[in-house]
JSON list of C-alpha atoms in Angstrom, two decimals:
[
{"chain": "A", "resi": 1074, "resn": "MET", "atom": "CA", "xyz": [-39.99, -66.67, 30.90]},
{"chain": "A", "resi": 1075, "resn": "THR", "atom": "CA", "xyz": [-37.08, -67.98, 33.11]},
{"chain": "A", "resi": 1076, "resn": "ALA", "atom": "CA", "xyz": [-34.50, -66.89, 30.40]},
{"chain": "A", "resi": 1077, "resn": "LEU", "atom": "CA", "xyz": [-36.07, -63.48, 30.48]},
{"chain": "A", "resi": 1078, "resn": "TRP", "atom": "CA", "xyz": [-35.82, -63.22, 34.20]},
{"chain": "A", "resi": 1079, "resn": "TRP", "atom": "CA", "xyz": [-32.04, -64.23, 34.08]},
{"chain": "A", "resi": 1080, "resn": "LEU", "atom": "CA", "xyz": [-31.36, -61.75, 31.45]},
{"chain": "A", "resi": 1081, "resn": "LEU", "atom": "CA", "xyz": [-32.99, -58.90, 33.46]},
{"chain": "A", "resi": 1082, "resn": "ALA", "atom": "CA", "xyz": [-31.15, -60.13, 36.62]},
{"chain": "A", "resi": 1083, "resn": "ALA", "atom": "CA", "xyz": [-27.86, -60.04, 34.50]},
{"chain": "A", "resi": 1084, "resn": "LEU", "atom": "CA", "xyz": [-28.72, -56.58, 33.45]},
{"chain": "A", "resi": 1085, "resn": "LEU", "atom": "CA", "xyz": [-29.37, -55.39, 36.86]},
{"chain": "A", "resi": 1086, "resn": "VAL", "atom": "CA", "xyz": [-26.04, -56.80, 38.17]},
{"chain": "A", "resi": 1087, "resn": "LEU", "atom": "CA", "xyz": [-24.20, -55.09, 35.38]},
{"chain": "A", "resi": 1088, "resn": "ALA", "atom": "CA", "xyz": [-25.94, -51.86, 35.99]},
{"chain": "A", "resi": 1089, "resn": "ALA", "atom": "CA", "xyz": [-25.06, -51.90, 39.61]},
{"chain": "A", "resi": 1090, "resn": "LEU", "atom": "CA", "xyz": [-21.49, -52.84, 38.91]},
{"chain": "A", "resi": 1091, "resn": "GLY", "atom": "CA", "xyz": [-21.28, -50.09, 36.44]},
{"chain": "A", "resi": 1092, "resn": "TRP", "atom": "CA", "xyz": [-22.63, -47.58, 38.90]},
{"chain": "A", "resi": 1093, "resn": "HIS", "atom": "CA", "xyz": [-20.24, -48.83, 41.71]},
{"chain": "A", "resi": 1094, "resn": "LEU", "atom": "CA", "xyz": [-17.22, -48.56, 39.36]},
{"chain": "A", "resi": 1095, "resn": "SER", "atom": "CA", "xyz": [-18.32, -45.08, 38.13]},
{"chain": "A", "resi": 1096, "resn": "SER", "atom": "CA", "xyz": [-18.75, -43.99, 41.76]},
{"chain": "A", "resi": 1097, "resn": "LEU", "atom": "CA", "xyz": [-15.19, -45.29, 42.68]},
{"chain": "A", "resi": 1098, "resn": "ALA", "atom": "CA", "xyz": [-13.73, -43.51, 39.67]},
{"chain": "A", "resi": 1099, "resn": "ARG", "atom": "CA", "xyz": [-15.37, -40.19, 40.59]},
{"chain": "A", "resi": 1100, "resn": "ARG", "atom": "CA", "xyz": [-13.96, -40.63, 44.23]},
{"chain": "A", "resi": 1101, "resn": "VAL", "atom": "CA", "xyz": [-10.55, -41.30, 43.01]},
{"chain": "A", "resi": 1102, "resn": "ASP", "atom": "CA", "xyz": [-10.74, -38.10, 40.74]},
{"chain": "A", "resi": 1103, "resn": "ARG", "atom": "CA", "xyz": [-11.88, -36.00, 43.71]},
{"chain": "A", "resi": 1104, "resn": "LEU", "atom": "CA", "xyz": [-9.00, -37.23, 45.78]},
{"chain": "A", "resi": 1105, "resn": "HIS", "atom": "CA", "xyz": [-6.54, -36.52, 43.11]},
{"chain": "A", "resi": 1106, "resn": "HIS", "atom": "CA", "xyz": [-7.93, -33.12, 42.77]},
{"chain": "A", "resi": 1107, "resn": "ARG", "atom": "CA", "xyz": [-7.82, -32.65, 46.50]},
{"chain": "A", "resi": 1108, "resn": "VAL", "atom": "CA", "xyz": [-4.12, -33.76, 46.47]},
{"chain": "A", "resi": 1109, "resn": "GLU", "atom": "CA", "xyz": [-3.34, -31.19, 43.67]},
{"chain": "A", "resi": 1110, "resn": "THR", "atom": "CA", "xyz": [-5.11, -28.38, 45.63]},
{"chain": "A", "resi": 1111, "resn": "SER", "atom": "CA", "xyz": [-3.45, -29.24, 48.95]},
{"chain": "A", "resi": 1112, "resn": "ARG", "atom": "CA", "xyz": [-0.14, -29.33, 47.15]},
{"chain": "A", "resi": 1113, "resn": "ALA", "atom": "CA", "xyz": [-0.69, -25.98, 45.66]},
{"chain": "A", "resi": 1114, "resn": "VAL", "atom": "CA", "xyz": [-1.58, -24.58, 49.26]},
{"chain": "A", "resi": 1115, "resn": "LEU", "atom": "CA", "xyz": [1.54, -26.22, 50.63]},
{"chain": "A", "resi": 1116, "resn": "ASP", "atom": "CA", "xyz": [3.73, -24.54, 48.04]},
{"chain": "A", "resi": 1117, "resn": "ALA", "atom": "CA", "xyz": [2.13, -20.96, 48.84]},
{"chain": "A", "resi": 1118, "resn": "GLU", "atom": "CA", "xyz": [2.45, -21.57, 52.56]},
{"chain": "A", "resi": 1119, "resn": "LEU", "atom": "CA", "xyz": [6.26, -22.83, 52.27]},
{"chain": "A", "resi": 1120, "resn": "THR", "atom": "CA", "xyz": [6.94, -19.67, 50.08]},
{"chain": "A", "resi": 1121, "resn": "ARG", "atom": "CA", "xyz": [5.39, -17.45, 52.64]},
{"chain": "A", "resi": 1122, "resn": "ARG", "atom": "CA", "xyz": [7.40, -19.13, 55.45]},
{"chain": "A", "resi": 1123, "resn": "ALA", "atom": "CA", "xyz": [10.68, -18.67, 53.51]},
{"chain": "A", "resi": 1124, "resn": "SER", "atom": "CA", "xyz": [9.75, -15.02, 52.88]},
{"chain": "A", "resi": 1125, "resn": "ALA", "atom": "CA", "xyz": [8.95, -14.41, 56.64]},
{"chain": "A", "resi": 1126, "resn": "ALA", "atom": "CA", "xyz": [12.17, -16.13, 57.67]},
{"chain": "A", "resi": 1127, "resn": "LEU", "atom": "CA", "xyz": [14.15, -13.78, 55.33]},
{"chain": "A", "resi": 1128, "resn": "GLU", "atom": "CA", "xyz": [12.31, -10.85, 56.75]},
{"chain": "A", "resi": 1129, "resn": "LEU", "atom": "CA", "xyz": [13.07, -12.02, 60.15]},
{"chain": "A", "resi": 1130, "resn": "ALA", "atom": "CA", "xyz": [16.85, -12.29, 59.27]},
{"chain": "A", "resi": 1131, "resn": "THR", "atom": "CA", "xyz": [17.05, -8.78, 58.15]},
{"chain": "A", "resi": 1132, "resn": "SER", "atom": "CA", "xyz": [14.93, -7.26, 60.92]},
{"chain": "A", "resi": 1133, "resn": "GLY", "atom": "CA", "xyz": [17.60, -6.84, 63.44]},
{"chain": "A", "resi": 1134, "resn": "ALA", "atom": "CA", "xyz": [15.97, -9.17, 65.84]},
{"chain": "A", "resi": 1135, "resn": "LEU", "atom": "CA", "xyz": [18.70, -11.75, 65.70]},
{"chain": "A", "resi": 1136, "resn": "ASP", "atom": "CA", "xyz": [22.46, -11.92, 66.34]},
{"chain": "A", "resi": 1137, "resn": "PRO", "atom": "CA", "xyz": [24.49, -11.66, 63.15]},
{"chain": "A", "resi": 1138, "resn": "ALA", "atom": "CA", "xyz": [25.48, -15.35, 62.92]},
{"chain": "A", "resi": 1139, "resn": "THR", "atom": "CA", "xyz": [21.83, -16.55, 63.35]},
{"chain": "A", "resi": 1140, "resn": "ALA", "atom": "CA", "xyz": [20.65, -13.95, 60.92]},
{"chain": "A", "resi": 1141, "resn": "LEU", "atom": "CA", "xyz": [23.15, -14.96, 58.19]},
{"chain": "A", "resi": 1142, "resn": "LEU", "atom": "CA", "xyz": [22.28, -18.69, 58.77]},
{"chain": "A", "resi": 1143, "resn": "LEU", "atom": "CA", "xyz": [18.60, -18.00, 58.57]},
{"chain": "A", "resi": 1144, "resn": "ALA", "atom": "CA", "xyz": [19.05, -15.70, 55.49]},
{"chain": "A", "resi": 1145, "resn": "ASP", "atom": "CA", "xyz": [21.01, -18.58, 53.60]},
{"chain": "A", "resi": 1146, "resn": "ALA", "atom": "CA", "xyz": [18.40, -21.16, 54.46]},
{"chain": "A", "resi": 1147, "resn": "ALA", "atom": "CA", "xyz": [15.44, -18.91, 53.56]},
{"chain": "A", "resi": 1148, "resn": "THR", "atom": "CA", "xyz": [17.00, -18.02, 50.04]},
{"chain": "A", "resi": 1149, "resn": "ALA", "atom": "CA", "xyz": [17.89, -21.58, 49.43]},
{"chain": "A", "resi": 1150, "resn": "ALA", "atom": "CA", "xyz": [14.35, -22.60, 50.18]},
{"chain": "A", "resi": 1151, "resn": "LEU", "atom": "CA", "xyz": [12.96, -19.78, 47.89]},
{"chain": "A", "resi": 1152, "resn": "ASP", "atom": "CA", "xyz": [15.32, -20.95, 44.98]},
{"chain": "A", "resi": 1153, "resn": "ALA", "atom": "CA", "xyz": [14.59, -24.69, 45.34]},
{"chain": "A", "resi": 1154, "resn": "PRO", "atom": "CA", "xyz": [12.91, -26.22, 42.20]},
{"chain": "A", "resi": 1155, "resn": "ARG", "atom": "CA", "xyz": [9.15, -25.88, 42.06]},
{"chain": "A", "resi": 1156, "resn": "THR", "atom": "CA", "xyz": [7.82, -28.08, 39.47]},
{"chain": "A", "resi": 1157, "resn": "PRO", "atom": "CA", "xyz": [4.35, -27.61, 38.03]},
{"chain": "A", "resi": 1158, "resn": "ALA", "atom": "CA", "xyz": [2.03, -30.32, 38.84]},
{"chain": "A", "resi": 1159, "resn": "ALA", "atom": "CA", "xyz": [1.57, -31.45, 35.11]},
{"chain": "A", "resi": 1160, "resn": "LEU", "atom": "CA", "xyz": [5.24, -32.11, 35.00]},
{"chain": "A", "resi": 1161, "resn": "ARG", "atom": "CA", "xyz": [5.88, -33.50, 38.54]},
{"chain": "A", "resi": 1162, "resn": "GLU", "atom": "CA", "xyz": [5.82, -37.13, 37.37]},
{"chain": "A", "resi": 1163, "resn": "ALA", "atom": "CA", "xyz": [9.36, -36.66, 35.96]},
{"chain": "A", "resi": 1164, "resn": "ALA", "atom": "CA", "xyz": [10.62, -34.44, 38.79]},
{"chain": "A", "resi": 1165, "resn": "HIS", "atom": "CA", "xyz": [10.95, -36.47, 41.90]},
{"chain": "A", "resi": 1166, "resn": "ALA", "atom": "CA", "xyz": [14.60, -35.33, 42.25]},
{"chain": "A", "resi": 1167, "resn": "ASP", "atom": "CA", "xyz": [13.30, -31.79, 42.30]},
{"chain": "A", "resi": 1168, "resn": "ASP", "atom": "CA", "xyz": [11.00, -32.58, 45.29]},
{"chain": "A", "resi": 1169, "resn": "VAL", "atom": "CA", "xyz": [13.82, -34.40, 47.10]},
{"chain": "A", "resi": 1170, "resn": "GLN", "atom": "CA", "xyz": [16.13, -31.16, 46.68]},
{"chain": "A", "resi": 1171, "resn": "ARG", "atom": "CA", "xyz": [13.33, -28.92, 47.81]},
{"chain": "A", "resi": 1172, "resn": "TRP", "atom": "CA", "xyz": [12.28, -30.94, 50.94]},
{"chain": "A", "resi": 1173, "resn": "ARG", "atom": "CA", "xyz": [15.95, -30.95, 51.89]},
{"chain": "A", "resi": 1174, "resn": "ALA", "atom": "CA", "xyz": [16.07, -27.27, 51.68]},
{"chain": "A", "resi": 1175, "resn": "GLU", "atom": "CA", "xyz": [12.95, -26.92, 53.62]},
{"chain": "A", "resi": 1176, "resn": "SER", "atom": "CA", "xyz": [14.28, -29.09, 56.44]},
{"chain": "A", "resi": 1177, "resn": "VAL", "atom": "CA", "xyz": [17.35, -26.90, 56.68]},
{"chain": "A", "resi": 1178, "resn": "LEU", "atom": "CA", "xyz": [15.07, -23.83, 57.03]},
{"chain": "A", "resi": 1179, "resn": "SER", "atom": "CA", "xyz": [13.21, -25.56, 59.75]},
{"chain": "A", "resi": 1180, "resn": "ASP", "atom": "CA", "xyz": [16.31, -26.10, 61.51]},
{"chain": "A", "resi": 1181, "resn": "ALA", "atom": "CA", "xyz": [17.45, -22.38, 61.01]},
{"chain": "A", "resi": 1182, "resn": "LEU", "atom": "CA", "xyz": [14.04, -21.19, 62.31]},
{"chain": "A", "resi": 1183, "resn": "ASP", "atom": "CA", "xyz": [14.47, -23.59, 65.33]},
{"chain": "A", "resi": 1184, "resn": "ARG", "atom": "CA", "xyz": [17.91, -21.89, 66.04]},
{"chain": "A", "resi": 1185, "resn": "ALA", "atom": "CA", "xyz": [16.34, -18.39, 65.64]},
{"chain": "A", "resi": 1186, "resn": "LEU", "atom": "CA", "xyz": [13.06, -18.90, 67.49]},
{"chain": "A", "resi": 1187, "resn": "GLY", "atom": "CA", "xyz": [13.66, -21.84, 69.72]},
{"chain": "A", "resi": 1188, "resn": "GLY", "atom": "CA", "xyz": [14.93, -19.64, 72.59]},
{"chain": "A", "resi": 1189, "resn": "ALA", "atom": "CA", "xyz": [11.73, -17.39, 72.33]},
{"chain": "A", "resi": 1190, "resn": "GLY", "atom": "CA", "xyz": [9.38, -19.85, 74.03]},
{"chain": "A", "resi": 1191, "resn": "ASP", "atom": "CA", "xyz": [8.27, -16.97, 76.33]},
{"chain": "A", "resi": 1192, "resn": "GLY", "atom": "CA", "xyz": [7.14, -14.88, 73.42]},
{"chain": "A", "resi": 1193, "resn": "ASP", "atom": "CA", "xyz": [9.61, -12.03, 73.97]},
{"chain": "A", "resi": 1194, "resn": "GLY", "atom": "CA", "xyz": [11.59, -12.43, 70.87]},
{"chain": "A", "resi": 1195, "resn": "ALA", "atom": "CA", "xyz": [14.50, -14.54, 69.58]},
{"chain": "A", "resi": 1196, "resn": "GLY", "atom": "CA", "xyz": [17.49, -13.63, 71.77]},
{"chain": "A", "resi": 1197, "resn": "TRP", "atom": "CA", "xyz": [17.98, -10.15, 70.62]},
{"chain": "A", "resi": 1198, "resn": "ASP", "atom": "CA", "xyz": [20.93, -9.54, 73.02]},
{"chain": "A", "resi": 1199, "resn": "ALA", "atom": "CA", "xyz": [22.52, -12.95, 72.27]},
{"chain": "A", "resi": 1200, "resn": "GLY", "atom": "CA", "xyz": [25.15, -11.37, 69.92]},
{"chain": "A", "resi": 1201, "resn": "GLY", "atom": "CA", "xyz": [25.55, -8.07, 71.75]},
{"chain": "A", "resi": 1202, "resn": "VAL", "atom": "CA", "xyz": [23.55, -6.07, 69.28]},
{"chain": "A", "resi": 1203, "resn": "GLY", "atom": "CA", "xyz": [21.52, -4.27, 71.75]},
{"chain": "A", "resi": 1204, "resn": "PRO", "atom": "CA", "xyz": [17.74, -3.79, 71.93]},
{"chain": "A", "resi": 1205, "resn": "PRO", "atom": "CA", "xyz": [15.58, -4.90, 69.05]},
{"chain": "A", "resi": 1206, "resn": "ALA", "atom": "CA", "xyz": [15.13, -2.87, 65.89]},
{"chain": "A", "resi": 1207, "resn": "PRO", "atom": "CA", "xyz": [11.65, -1.34, 65.18]},
{"chain": "A", "resi": 1208, "resn": "GLY", "atom": "CA", "xyz": [9.26, -4.04, 63.95]},
{"chain": "A", "resi": 1209, "resn": "ALA", "atom": "CA", "xyz": [11.50, -6.99, 65.17]},
{"chain": "A", "resi": 1210, "resn": "ALA", "atom": "CA", "xyz": [8.88, -8.29, 67.30]},
{"chain": "A", "resi": 1211, "resn": "GLU", "atom": "CA", "xyz": [6.40, -8.32, 64.45]},
{"chain": "A", "resi": 1212, "resn": "ALA", "atom": "CA", "xyz": [8.88, -10.15, 62.27]},
{"chain": "A", "resi": 1213, "resn": "VAL", "atom": "CA", "xyz": [9.34, -12.78, 64.93]},
{"chain": "A", "resi": 1214, "resn": "ALA", "atom": "CA", "xyz": [5.47, -13.18, 65.26]},
{"chain": "A", "resi": 1215, "resn": "ARG", "atom": "CA", "xyz": [5.15, -13.35, 61.42]},
{"chain": "A", "resi": 1216, "resn": "ALA", "atom": "CA", "xyz": [7.75, -15.99, 61.15]},
{"chain": "A", "resi": 1217, "resn": "ARG", "atom": "CA", "xyz": [6.18, -17.97, 63.90]},
{"chain": "A", "resi": 1218, "resn": "ARG", "atom": "CA", "xyz": [2.68, -17.86, 62.21]},
{"chain": "A", "resi": 1219, "resn": "ALA", "atom": "CA", "xyz": [4.02, -18.75, 58.91]},
{"chain": "A", "resi": 1220, "resn": "GLY", "atom": "CA", "xyz": [5.78, -21.77, 60.19]},
{"chain": "A", "resi": 1221, "resn": "ARG", "atom": "CA", "xyz": [2.70, -23.07, 61.94]},
{"chain": "A", "resi": 1222, "resn": "ARG", "atom": "CA", "xyz": [0.57, -22.49, 58.79]},
{"chain": "A", "resi": 1223, "resn": "ALA", "atom": "CA", "xyz": [3.08, -24.40, 56.75]},
{"chain": "A", "resi": 1224, "resn": "GLN", "atom": "CA", "xyz": [3.05, -27.22, 59.31]},
{"chain": "A", "resi": 1225, "resn": "LEU", "atom": "CA", "xyz": [-0.86, -27.37, 58.91]},
{"chain": "A", "resi": 1226, "resn": "ALA", "atom": "CA", "xyz": [-0.64, -27.31, 55.11]},
{"chain": "A", "resi": 1227, "resn": "ARG", "atom": "CA", "xyz": [1.89, -30.05, 54.99]},
{"chain": "A", "resi": 1228, "resn": "ARG", "atom": "CA", "xyz": [-0.50, -32.23, 57.39]},
{"chain": "A", "resi": 1229, "resn": "PHE", "atom": "CA", "xyz": [-3.49, -31.56, 55.19]},
{"chain": "A", "resi": 1230, "resn": "HIS", "atom": "CA", "xyz": [-1.56, -32.35, 52.08]},
{"chain": "A", "resi": 1231, "resn": "ASN", "atom": "CA", "xyz": [-0.07, -35.58, 53.46]},
{"chain": "A", "resi": 1232, "resn": "ASP", "atom": "CA", "xyz": [-3.58, -36.64, 54.79]},
{"chain": "A", "resi": 1233, "resn": "ALA", "atom": "CA", "xyz": [-4.89, -36.26, 51.24]},
{"chain": "A", "resi": 1234, "resn": "VAL", "atom": "CA", "xyz": [-2.13, -38.21, 49.77]},
{"chain": "A", "resi": 1235, "resn": "VAL", "atom": "CA", "xyz": [-2.57, -41.19, 52.26]},
{"chain": "A", "resi": 1236, "resn": "GLN", "atom": "CA", "xyz": [-6.34, -41.39, 51.56]},
{"chain": "A", "resi": 1237, "resn": "THR", "atom": "CA", "xyz": [-5.62, -41.41, 47.79]},
{"chain": "A", "resi": 1238, "resn": "LEU", "atom": "CA", "xyz": [-3.05, -44.11, 48.06]},
{"chain": "A", "resi": 1239, "resn": "ARG", "atom": "CA", "xyz": [-5.34, -46.16, 50.25]},
{"chain": "A", "resi": 1240, "resn": "LEU", "atom": "CA", "xyz": [-8.14, -46.04, 47.81]},
{"chain": "A", "resi": 1241, "resn": "ARG", "atom": "CA", "xyz": [-5.94, -46.65, 44.74]},
{"chain": "A", "resi": 1242, "resn": "GLY", "atom": "CA", "xyz": [-4.59, -49.76, 46.64]},
{"chain": "A", "resi": 1243, "resn": "LYS", "atom": "CA", "xyz": [-7.96, -51.50, 46.51]},
{"chain": "A", "resi": 1244, "resn": "ARG", "atom": "CA", "xyz": [-8.00, -54.31, 43.96]},
{"chain": "A", "resi": 1245, "resn": "VAL", "atom": "CA", "xyz": [-11.07, -53.19, 41.99]},
{"chain": "A", "resi": 1246, "resn": "VAL", "atom": "CA", "xyz": [-9.46, -49.69, 41.49]},
{"chain": "A", "resi": 1247, "resn": "ARG", "atom": "CA", "xyz": [-6.21, -51.33, 40.33]},
{"chain": "A", "resi": 1248, "resn": "TRP", "atom": "CA", "xyz": [-7.91, -53.96, 38.10]},
{"chain": "A", "resi": 1249, "resn": "GLY", "atom": "CA", "xyz": [-10.51, -51.56, 36.73]},
{"chain": "A", "resi": 1250, "resn": "ARG", "atom": "CA", "xyz": [-7.63, -48.96, 36.06]},
{"chain": "A", "resi": 1251, "resn": "LEU", "atom": "CA", "xyz": [-10.10, -46.40, 37.55]},
{"chain": "A", "resi": 1252, "resn": "ALA", "atom": "CA", "xyz": [-7.25, -43.90, 38.12]},
{"chain": "A", "resi": 1253, "resn": "GLY", "atom": "CA", "xyz": [-6.47, -43.84, 34.45]},
{"chain": "A", "resi": 1254, "resn": "HIS", "atom": "CA", "xyz": [-2.91, -42.66, 33.93]},
{"chain": "A", "resi": 1255, "resn": "ALA", "atom": "CA", "xyz": [-2.60, -40.45, 36.91]},
{"chain": "A", "resi": 1256, "resn": "ARG", "atom": "CA", "xyz": [0.69, -40.86, 38.87]},
{"chain": "A", "resi": 1257, "resn": "LEU", "atom": "CA", "xyz": [0.72, -41.97, 42.38]},
{"chain": "A", "resi": 1258, "resn": "PRO", "atom": "CA", "xyz": [0.88, -38.94, 44.72]},
{"chain": "A", "resi": 1259, "resn": "GLU", "atom": "CA", "xyz": [3.68, -38.68, 47.19]},
{"chain": "A", "resi": 1260, "resn": "THR", "atom": "CA", "xyz": [3.79, -37.27, 50.67]},
{"chain": "A", "resi": 1261, "resn": "ALA", "atom": "CA", "xyz": [5.84, -34.05, 51.45]},
{"chain": "A", "resi": 1262, "resn": "ASP", "atom": "CA", "xyz": [8.67, -35.75, 53.45]},
{"chain": "A", "resi": 1263, "resn": "PHE", "atom": "CA", "xyz": [10.64, -33.07, 55.34]},
{"chain": "A", "resi": 1264, "resn": "ASP", "atom": "CA", "xyz": [11.11, -31.66, 58.81]},
{"chain": "A", "resi": 1265, "resn": "ASP", "atom": "CA", "xyz": [8.55, -28.87, 59.17]},
{"chain": "A", "resi": 1266, "resn": "GLY", "atom": "CA", "xyz": [9.39, -28.10, 62.78]},
{"chain": "A", "resi": 1267, "resn": "THR", "atom": "CA", "xyz": [6.53, -29.86, 64.33]},
{"chain": "A", "resi": 1268, "resn": "GLY", "atom": "CA", "xyz": [7.09, -30.45, 68.10]},
{"chain": "A", "resi": 1269, "resn": "ARG", "atom": "CA", "xyz": [9.57, -27.55, 68.50]},
{"chain": "A", "resi": 1270, "resn": "PRO", "atom": "CA", "xyz": [8.74, -25.13, 71.24]},
{"chain": "A", "resi": 1271, "resn": "TRP", "atom": "CA", "xyz": [8.31, -22.18, 68.89]},
{"chain": "A", "resi": 1272, "resn": "ALA", "atom": "CA", "xyz": [5.72, -24.22, 66.78]},
{"chain": "A", "resi": 1273, "resn": "ALA", "atom": "CA", "xyz": [3.64, -25.48, 69.50]},
{"chain": "A", "resi": 1274, "resn": "GLU", "atom": "CA", "xyz": [1.83, -22.17, 70.24]},
{"chain": "A", "resi": 1275, "resn": "GLU", "atom": "CA", "xyz": [-1.53, -21.03, 68.93]},
{"chain": "A", "resi": 1276, "resn": "THR", "atom": "CA", "xyz": [-2.03, -24.19, 66.79]},
{"chain": "A", "resi": 1277, "resn": "GLY", "atom": "CA", "xyz": [-5.67, -23.68, 66.75]},
{"chain": "A", "resi": 1278, "resn": "GLY", "atom": "CA", "xyz": [-5.58, -20.66, 64.39]},
{"chain": "A", "resi": 1279, "resn": "PRO", "atom": "CA", "xyz": [-6.85, -20.38, 60.95]},
{"chain": "A", "resi": 1280, "resn": "ALA", "atom": "CA", "xyz": [-6.07, -23.14, 58.66]},
{"chain": "A", "resi": 1281, "resn": "PRO", "atom": "CA", "xyz": [-4.03, -22.73, 55.35]},
{"chain": "A", "resi": 1282, "resn": "GLY", "atom": "CA", "xyz": [-6.29, -21.54, 52.47]},
{"chain": "A", "resi": 1283, "resn": "GLY", "atom": "CA", "xyz": [-8.88, -19.85, 54.90]},
{"chain": "A", "resi": 1284, "resn": "GLY", "atom": "CA", "xyz": [-10.49, -22.94, 56.43]},
{"chain": "A", "resi": 1285, "resn": "ALA", "atom": "CA", "xyz": [-10.76, -23.82, 60.10]},
{"chain": "A", "resi": 1286, "resn": "ALA", "atom": "CA", "xyz": [-7.95, -25.75, 61.54]},
{"chain": "A", "resi": 1287, "resn": "GLY", "atom": "CA", "xyz": [-8.81, -29.35, 62.23]},
{"chain": "A", "resi": 1288, "resn": "GLY", "atom": "CA", "xyz": [-7.37, -31.99, 64.45]},
{"chain": "A", "resi": 1289, "resn": "PRO", "atom": "CA", "xyz": [-3.97, -33.65, 63.73]},
{"chain": "A", "resi": 1290, "resn": "GLY", "atom": "CA", "xyz": [-3.79, -35.44, 60.53]},
{"chain": "A", "resi": 1291, "resn": "THR", "atom": "CA", "xyz": [-1.47, -37.94, 58.94]},
{"chain": "A", "resi": 1292, "resn": "GLY", "atom": "CA", "xyz": [2.07, -37.13, 58.19]},
{"chain": "A", "resi": 1293, "resn": "GLY", "atom": "CA", "xyz": [2.33, -34.22, 60.76]},
{"chain": "A", "resi": 1294, "resn": "GLY", "atom": "CA", "xyz": [6.00, -34.69, 61.57]},
{"chain": "A", "resi": 1295, "resn": "SER", "atom": "CA", "xyz": [9.13, -36.43, 60.44]}
]
């Protein structure tokens, strides 16, 4: 009878251990899915930001030198490598190149929008080009909104990456190989303009992907 009780206890322990490992594996899988989803949202928001910057550069709202600088930076960001998620494990260099281009675009946006903290535009008369062209104010507003949405998307993505790395760092996850062959995710490390005057306004707007904006997350600035 004693041996039977020991056998039942061992079976219960094994069942509990199996349930715990299965639960952890599902959680790891969910976090990896969240990382891939947030990365897709970030890619879309960065593309929208670059497109809005290019539209601003050609809107007549900026002096010629600033417009040329912004157009070049936006074009470089749009042309930077965008590796599909399934192939990204072999494309770290692509991400490095892209993040460099995105940082340059943030600097160009800062130069174009940094003097417009009062909401009246981006220095229309700085180059002696006269009054703003029709639609220039809307182009400035769209560039600002796109920049803020990209900041939120990067913040949410980096938060998902940090949570995934924290869980995968646990011994039971490592020893049990609960993540399978999934590669370790990486944060999006570039200057997104966080903390700049033009980026500090209306940060409580809609979050990327249609959700409500949350509080500051991990990895908001560089």
